[in-house]
Short mmCIF file of C-alpha atoms and ligand atoms in Angstrom, two decimals:
data_model
loop_
_atom_site.label_atom_id
_atom_site.label_comp_id
_atom_site.label_asym_id
_atom_site.label_seq_id
_atom_site.Cartn_x
_atom_site.Cartn_y
_atom_site.Cartn_z
CA UNK D 1083 0.00 0.00 0.00
CA UNK D 1084 1.50 3.39 -0.99
CA UNK D 1085 2.03 5.53 2.12
CA UNK D 1086 0.02 8.74 2.37
CA UNK D 1087 2.62 11.52 2.13
CA UNK D 1088 0.96 14.54 0.53
CA UNK D 1089 -1.94 16.79 1.46
CA UNK D 1090 -3.64 19.31 -0.81
CA UNK D 1091 -5.07 22.37 0.95
CA UNK D 1092 -7.32 24.47 -1.30
CA UNK D 1093 -7.14 28.08 -0.12
CA UNK D 1094 -8.16 29.98 -3.26
CA UNK D 1095 -11.82 30.60 -2.36
CA UNK D 1096 -13.09 34.15 -1.90
CA UNK D 1097 -14.58 33.63 1.58
CA UNK D 1098 -17.61 35.74 0.71
CA UNK D 1099 -19.66 34.48 3.65
CA UNK D 1100 -17.29 36.15 6.10
CA UNK D 1101 -16.86 39.49 4.32
CA UNK D 1102 -15.73 42.11 5.14
CA UNK D 1103 -13.28 40.22 7.42
CA UNK D 1104 -11.90 38.45 4.33
CA UNK D 1105 -11.56 41.51 2.10
CA UNK D 1106 -7.78 41.65 2.57
CA UNK D 1107 -7.14 38.73 4.97
CA UNK D 1108 -7.55 35.18 3.65
CA UNK D 1109 -10.28 33.28 5.49
CA UNK D 1110 -7.74 30.58 6.33
CA UNK D 1111 -5.56 33.16 8.12
CA UNK D 1112 -8.27 34.56 10.40
CA UNK D 1113 -7.19 33.97 14.00
CA UNK D 1114 -9.05 31.27 15.86
CA UNK D 1115 -8.10 32.23 19.41
CA UNK D 1116 -4.29 32.43 19.30
CA UNK D 1117 -3.37 31.11 15.85
CA UNK D 1118 -4.59 31.19 12.25
CA UNK D 1119 -7.31 28.68 11.37
CA UNK D 1120 -4.86 27.06 8.96
CA UNK D 1121 -2.43 26.15 11.76
CA UNK D 1122 -4.90 23.70 13.32
CA UNK D 1123 -5.20 21.91 9.98
CA UNK D 1124 -1.40 21.79 9.50
CA UNK D 1125 -1.08 20.26 13.00
CA UNK D 1126 -3.70 17.65 12.10
CA UNK D 1127 -1.88 16.82 8.84
CA UNK D 1128 1.49 16.44 10.54
CA UNK D 1129 -0.03 14.15 13.17
CA UNK D 1130 -1.16 11.94 10.27
CA UNK D 1131 2.39 11.71 8.91
CA UNK D 1132 1.91 14.14 6.02
CA UNK D 1133 5.30 15.20 4.68
CA UNK D 1134 4.40 17.56 1.85
CA UNK D 1135 1.79 20.31 1.78
CA UNK D 1136 0.38 21.55 -1.52
CA UNK D 1137 -1.48 24.85 -1.19
CA UNK D 1138 -3.77 25.87 -4.03
CA UNK D 1139 -3.82 29.64 -3.71
CA UNK D 1140 -5.22 32.65 -5.53
CA UNK D 1141 -5.12 36.43 -5.53
CA UNK D 1142 -4.96 38.18 -2.10
CA UNK D 1143 -3.56 35.04 -0.47
CA UNK D 1144 0.11 36.00 -0.16
CA UNK D 1145 -0.22 36.13 3.67
CA UNK D 1146 -0.43 32.33 3.55
CA UNK D 1147 2.95 31.98 1.83
CA UNK D 1148 4.45 34.51 4.23
CA UNK D 1149 3.19 32.52 7.22
CA UNK D 1150 5.24 29.51 6.07
CA UNK D 1151 8.38 31.60 5.60
CA UNK D 1152 10.79 32.84 8.26
CA UNK D 1153 9.98 36.29 9.68
CA UNK D 1154 13.49 37.69 9.96
CA UNK D 1155 12.74 40.91 11.87
CA UNK D 1156 10.42 39.21 14.35
CA UNK D 1157 12.85 36.37 14.97
CA UNK D 1158 15.81 38.76 15.33
CA UNK D 1159 13.88 40.89 17.83
CA UNK D 1160 12.73 37.90 19.89
CA UNK D 1161 16.33 36.62 19.95
CA UNK D 1162 17.66 40.01 21.06
CA UNK D 1163 15.07 40.09 23.87
CA UNK D 1164 16.02 36.59 25.00
CA UNK D 1165 12.55 35.21 24.20
CA UNK D 1166 13.96 31.92 23.01
CA UNK D 1167 11.04 29.82 24.29
CA UNK D 1168 8.63 31.77 22.09
CA UNK D 1169 11.05 31.52 19.15
CA UNK D 1170 11.21 27.73 19.50
CA UNK D 1171 7.43 27.52 19.79
CA UNK D 1172 7.00 29.53 16.58
CA UNK D 1173 9.53 27.55 14.56
CA UNK D 1174 8.00 24.26 15.77
CA UNK D 1175 4.68 25.20 14.16
CA UNK D 1176 5.99 25.08 10.60
CA UNK D 1177 6.79 22.18 8.29
CA UNK D 1178 10.50 21.85 7.42
CA UNK D 1179 11.98 23.94 4.60
CA UNK D 1180 11.03 22.52 1.21
CA UNK D 1181 7.90 20.76 2.45
CA UNK D 1182 5.38 23.35 1.19
CA UNK D 1183 4.48 24.01 -2.43
CA UNK D 1184 2.15 26.68 -3.75
CA UNK D 1185 0.22 26.61 -7.00
CA UNK D 1186 -2.22 29.23 -8.31
CA UNK D 1187 -5.80 28.41 -9.20
CA UNK D 1188 -6.06 31.74 -11.15
CA UNK D 1189 -9.89 31.80 -10.92
CA UNK D 1190 -12.06 30.30 -8.15
CA UNK D 1191 -13.97 27.90 -10.41
CA UNK D 1192 -14.81 25.49 -7.60
CA UNK D 1193 -13.26 22.95 -5.23
CA UNK D 1194 -12.90 20.30 -7.96
CA UNK D 1195 -10.97 22.71 -10.15
CA UNK D 1196 -8.77 23.73 -7.20
CA UNK D 1197 -7.82 20.10 -6.53
CA UNK D 1198 -7.10 19.52 -10.24
CA UNK D 1199 -4.62 22.44 -10.11
CA UNK D 1200 -2.49 20.33 -7.73
CA UNK D 1201 -2.16 17.39 -10.15
CA UNK D 1202 1.50 17.92 -11.16
CA UNK D 1203 2.62 18.45 -7.56
CA UNK D 1204 0.80 15.34 -6.32
CA UNK D 1205 1.80 13.01 -9.16
CA UNK D 1206 0.83 9.34 -9.21
CA UNK D 1207 0.16 8.56 -5.54
CA UNK D 1208 -2.76 8.73 -3.08
CA UNK D 1209 -3.15 12.08 -1.38
CA UNK D 1210 -5.21 13.80 1.29
CA UNK D 1211 -7.48 16.78 0.70
CA UNK D 1212 -8.08 18.97 3.75
CA UNK D 1213 -10.53 21.86 3.67
CA UNK D 1214 -8.74 24.39 5.84
CA UNK D 1215 -11.87 26.23 6.93
CA UNK D 1216 -13.03 23.06 8.74
CA UNK D 1217 -11.21 22.64 12.06
CA UNK D 1218 -11.66 19.07 13.29
CA UNK D 1219 -10.77 18.24 16.89
CA UNK D 1220 -10.34 14.71 18.24
CA UNK D 1221 -7.74 12.44 19.75
CA UNK D 1222 -6.34 10.84 17.62
CA UNK D 1223 -6.95 13.55 15.01
CA UNK D 1224 -9.34 12.89 12.11
CA UNK D 1225 -6.79 12.50 9.29
CA UNK D 1226 -4.58 10.23 11.43
CA UNK D 1227 -7.55 7.90 11.93
CA UNK D 1228 -8.30 7.97 8.21
CA UNK D 1229 -4.63 7.37 7.26
CA UNK D 1230 -4.50 4.33 9.58
CA UNK D 1231 -7.65 2.94 7.94
CA UNK D 1232 -6.22 3.68 4.48
CA UNK D 1233 -3.06 1.73 5.30
CA UNK D 1234 -5.35 -1.29 5.93
CA UNK D 1235 -7.94 -1.09 3.17
CA UNK D 1236 -6.60 1.42 0.56
CA UNK D 1237 -9.03 2.98 -1.92
CA UNK D 1238 -10.70 6.35 -1.41
CA UNK D 1239 -11.90 7.48 2.02
CA UNK D 1240 -14.15 10.43 2.86
CA UNK D 1241 -14.94 11.80 6.31
CA UNK D 1242 -18.65 12.19 6.99
CA UNK D 1243 -20.77 13.37 9.90
CA UNK D 1244 -24.43 13.85 10.71
CA UNK D 1245 -26.11 17.25 10.24
CA UNK D 1246 -29.72 18.30 10.88
CA UNK D 1247 -31.88 17.06 8.00
CA UNK D 1248 -33.04 20.63 7.24
CA UNK D 1249 -29.41 21.63 6.46
CA UNK D 1250 -28.54 18.94 3.89
CA UNK D 1251 -28.86 21.27 0.90
CA UNK D 1252 -25.76 23.21 2.10
CA UNK D 1253 -23.44 20.18 1.82
CA UNK D 1254 -22.26 17.16 -0.13
CA UNK D 1255 -24.40 14.28 1.21
CA UNK D 1256 -23.58 10.56 1.15
CA UNK D 1257 -25.41 7.26 1.45
CA UNK D 1258 -23.46 4.61 3.34
CA UNK D 1259 -23.88 0.83 3.56
CA UNK D 1260 -22.36 -2.03 5.51
CA UNK D 1261 -19.01 -2.05 7.30
CA UNK D 1262 -16.01 -2.30 4.97
CA UNK D 1263 -13.43 -2.93 7.72
CA UNK D 1264 -11.01 -0.69 9.65
CA UNK D 1265 -13.92 1.27 11.14
CA UNK D 1266 -15.18 2.31 7.69
CA UNK D 1267 -18.51 1.85 5.85
CA UNK D 1268 -19.10 1.24 2.14
CA UNK D 1269 -20.01 4.43 0.33
CA UNK D 1270 -23.00 3.77 -1.92
CA UNK D 1271 -23.78 7.22 -3.29
CA UNK D 1272 -23.04 10.92 -2.94
CA UNK D 1273 -24.65 14.08 -4.20
CA UNK D 1274 -23.65 17.74 -3.90
CA UNK D 1275 -26.16 20.08 -2.21
CA UNK D 1276 -29.34 17.98 -2.69
CA UNK D 1277 -32.83 19.28 -1.98
CA UNK D 1278 -34.03 18.03 1.43
CA UNK D 1279 -36.51 15.62 -0.20
CA UNK D 1280 -33.83 14.13 -2.53
CA UNK D 1281 -31.06 13.68 0.08
CA UNK D 1282 -30.05 10.02 0.53
CA UNK D 1283 -29.23 10.62 4.24
CA UNK D 1284 -28.21 13.39 6.64
CA UNK D 1285 -24.48 12.50 6.50
CA UNK D 1286 -22.44 15.37 5.11
CA UNK D 1287 -18.96 15.19 3.55
CA UNK D 1288 -17.09 16.96 6.31
CA UNK D 1289 -13.81 18.16 4.84
CA UNK D 1290 -11.19 15.40 4.90
CA UNK D 1291 -10.56 13.05 1.98
CA UNK D 1292 -7.99 10.46 0.97
CA UNK D 1293 -8.13 10.10 -2.80
CA UNK D 1294 -6.42 8.05 -5.47
CA UNK D 1295 -4.67 9.99 -8.27
CA UNK D 1296 -7.18 8.69 -10.89
CA UNK D 1297 -9.45 11.52 -9.71
CA UNK D 1298 -7.29 14.02 -11.65
CA UNK D 1299 -8.22 12.55 -15.06
CA UNK D 1300 -11.89 12.86 -14.15
CA UNK D 1301 -11.49 16.41 -12.87
CA UNK D 1302 -9.79 17.38 -16.15
CA UNK D 1303 -13.11 17.24 -18.03
CA UNK D 1304 -15.54 17.72 -15.13
CA UNK D 1305 -18.17 20.30 -16.06
CA UNK D 1306 -19.73 22.83 -13.70
CA UNK D 1307 -22.23 21.40 -11.22
CA UNK D 1308 -24.12 22.79 -8.22
CA UNK D 1309 -23.71 26.56 -7.87
CA UNK D 1310 -22.06 26.75 -11.33
CA UNK D 1311 -18.79 25.45 -9.80
CA UNK D 1312 -16.62 22.48 -10.79
CA UNK D 1313 -17.44 20.14 -7.91
CA UNK D 1314 -15.10 17.55 -6.42
CA UNK D 1315 -18.17 15.50 -5.44
CA UNK D 1316 -19.25 15.13 -9.10
CA UNK D 1317 -15.82 13.75 -10.09
CA UNK D 1318 -15.84 11.39 -7.08
CA UNK D 1319 -19.26 10.06 -8.17
CA UNK D 1320 -17.71 9.15 -11.55
CA UNK D 1321 -14.70 7.52 -9.87
CA UNK D 1322 -17.05 5.42 -7.70
CA UNK D 1323 -17.93 3.23 -10.68
CA UNK D 1324 -14.27 2.20 -11.04
CA UNK D 1325 -12.77 2.37 -7.54
CA UNK D 1326 -13.67 1.56 -3.94
CA UNK D 1327 -14.98 4.38 -1.76
CA UNK D 1328 -15.35 4.23 2.02
CA UNK D 1329 -16.92 6.60 4.53
CA UNK D 1330 -15.19 7.39 7.81
CA UNK D 1331 -17.77 8.58 10.32
CA UNK D 1332 -15.98 11.26 12.33
CA UNK D 1333 -17.14 11.49 15.93
CA UNK D 1334 -15.04 14.42 17.20
CA UNK D 1335 -15.92 18.10 17.06
CA UNK D 1336 -15.98 20.02 13.76
CA UNK D 1337 -15.92 23.81 13.56
CA UNK D 1338 -16.72 25.48 10.24
CA UNK D 1339 -14.88 28.81 10.21
CA UNK D 1340 -16.30 29.66 6.79
CA UNK D 1341 -19.46 31.29 8.14
CA UNK D 1342 -19.78 34.10 10.69
CA UNK D 1343 -21.50 32.06 13.39
CA UNK D 1344 -19.28 29.05 12.70
CA UNK D 1345 -16.24 31.27 13.09
CA UNK D 1346 -17.54 32.63 16.41
CA UNK D 1347 -18.19 29.10 17.65
CA UNK D 1348 -14.70 27.96 16.58
CA UNK D 1349 -13.04 30.91 18.32
CA UNK D 1350 -14.83 30.25 21.62
CA UNK D 1351 -14.44 26.48 21.43
CA UNK D 1352 -10.71 26.57 20.69
CA UNK D 1353 -10.15 29.05 23.54
CA UNK D 1354 -11.98 26.59 25.80
CA UNK D 1355 -9.76 23.74 24.50
CA UNK D 1356 -6.48 25.62 25.07
CA UNK D 1357 -4.70 24.02 28.05
CA UNK D 1358 -3.25 27.34 29.32
CA UNK D 1359 -6.36 29.46 28.87
CA UNK D 1360 -9.45 27.23 29.17
CA UNK D 1361 -10.25 28.14 32.74
CA UNK D 1362 -9.99 31.92 32.18
CA UNK D 1363 -11.92 31.60 28.93
CA UNK D 1364 -14.73 29.66 30.66
CA UNK D 1365 -14.97 32.31 33.42
CA UNK D 1366 -15.11 35.08 30.83
CA UNK D 1367 -17.83 33.35 28.79
CA UNK D 1368 -19.91 32.63 31.92
CA UNK D 1369 -19.63 36.25 33.08
CA UNK D 1370 -20.60 37.43 29.63
CA UNK D 1371 -23.60 35.07 29.47
CA UNK D 1372 -24.77 36.26 32.90
CA UNK D 1373 -25.06 39.79 31.49
CA UNK D 1374 -27.38 38.73 28.62
P1 UTP L 935 -15.84 27.13 0.34
O1 UTP L 935 -16.95 27.13 -0.63
O2 UTP L 935 -16.15 26.91 1.78
O3 UTP L 935 -14.99 28.46 0.28
O4 UTP L 935 -14.74 26.10 -0.14
P2 UTP L 935 -15.29 29.86 -0.38
O5 UTP L 935 -15.70 29.70 -1.82
O6 UTP L 935 -14.09 30.68 -0.10
O7 UTP L 935 -16.52 30.34 0.50
P3 UTP L 935 -17.68 31.42 0.29
O8 UTP L 935 -18.88 30.59 -0.07
O9 UTP L 935 -17.28 32.41 -0.76
O10 UTP L 935 -17.82 32.07 1.63
C1 UTP L 935 -14.03 25.22 0.71
C2 UTP L 935 -12.54 25.40 0.54
O11 UTP L 935 -12.18 25.29 -0.85
C3 UTP L 935 -11.43 26.42 -1.25
C4 UTP L 935 -11.75 27.53 -0.26
O12 UTP L 935 -10.64 28.41 -0.12
C5 UTP L 935 -12.04 26.76 1.03
O13 UTP L 935 -10.87 26.55 1.79
N1 UTP L 935 -11.80 26.77 -2.63
C6 UTP L 935 -13.10 26.89 -2.99
C7 UTP L 935 -10.79 26.97 -3.56
O14 UTP L 935 -9.58 26.86 -3.24
N2 UTP L 935 -11.14 27.29 -4.84
C8 UTP L 935 -12.43 27.42 -5.23
O15 UTP L 935 -12.67 27.71 -6.41
C9 UTP L 935 -13.44 27.22 -4.27
#
C-alpha cells in the first residue's frame, strides 16, 4: 500500500460568507483564538504523517505563503530580547523547509478545479485533501484515523458526519452501507447540495478526503455542477464506478470557520480547548452570558 505523504489544501476561495473580514485577509488566516485557522489543519496533517503540503492559492492570499516563511525581523527581535522559548514555539509550528508548495488556481472555479490544479505536484500517488476552513478536533486527530484505515484497506476514504436534515442542501451528502473494515462503511452514493426531499441521508462530507490519483483525469473534463462550480463531489461520483470508496464517520468536534456564526463558535471552542487558557476563557464566557 503506498504511504500517504501529501496533502492538498485548497485556499483559493473568496470567503464571501465572512466578508468584510476576508476583504484583505484570507479566510484561512483569520485567527481562531491564538493562531490562524490554517495552523490547526497543518497540525492535524502532521499528526497523520503528512510530509508535503500543496497549497492551491489565488489572488490576495500572499499572507499564507508569508506565514510559512521565516519572519526575519520578528525572529531577530525575539532573539535580542532573549525570548527563546517563544522563538522555538514559533519555529515548531511550521513544516520543514522545502515541504510546502504553492500553486495558483487563477480563478475560483470550484473545489474540484482547485484540486485539479495540484495534479503535477501530487503526481501518481494517493493524497489527502483537507478543507482548511473546517477545524476538526479529536484524539487521535481525524486525518490520522483515516490514514490508519487507508493503510489497511486502501481505496478512497471520505470523512462524513451527521447534520440536521433541514441543512442537507448546504453540503455534499452521502449514502453509506455495511461495514467495509477498519472502522469504515461502504459508500454507496453521494450528491452535492441535494434538496431536502432528494437527500439520501443526513451525512455530510465533512472536509477530509484520501483520494487516489485517478481523480485528476476525471477532474480534467468535469463540467460545472451545483452553484455553477466544478465540484469535487461530481468527479468522485464518476470515480465510484471504477474504484472503492469508504466513509469514515468522524465522531469528534468540527468547527466550520467559513461562516460568521461558525467562526464565532470555533473561536470560543478553541479558547476553551487551550490548556493554558481554558479556565480563564470559561470564566469570561460565563460572566458574559450572565449579562445577557
Ligand atoms: P468554500 O466554498 O467553503 O470556500 O470552499 P469559499 O468559496 O471561499 O466560501 P464562500 O462561499 O465564498 O464564503 C471550501 C474550501 O475550498 C477552497 C476555499 O478556499 C475553502 O478553503 N476553494 C473553494 C478553492 O480553493 N477554490 C475554489 O474555487 C473554491
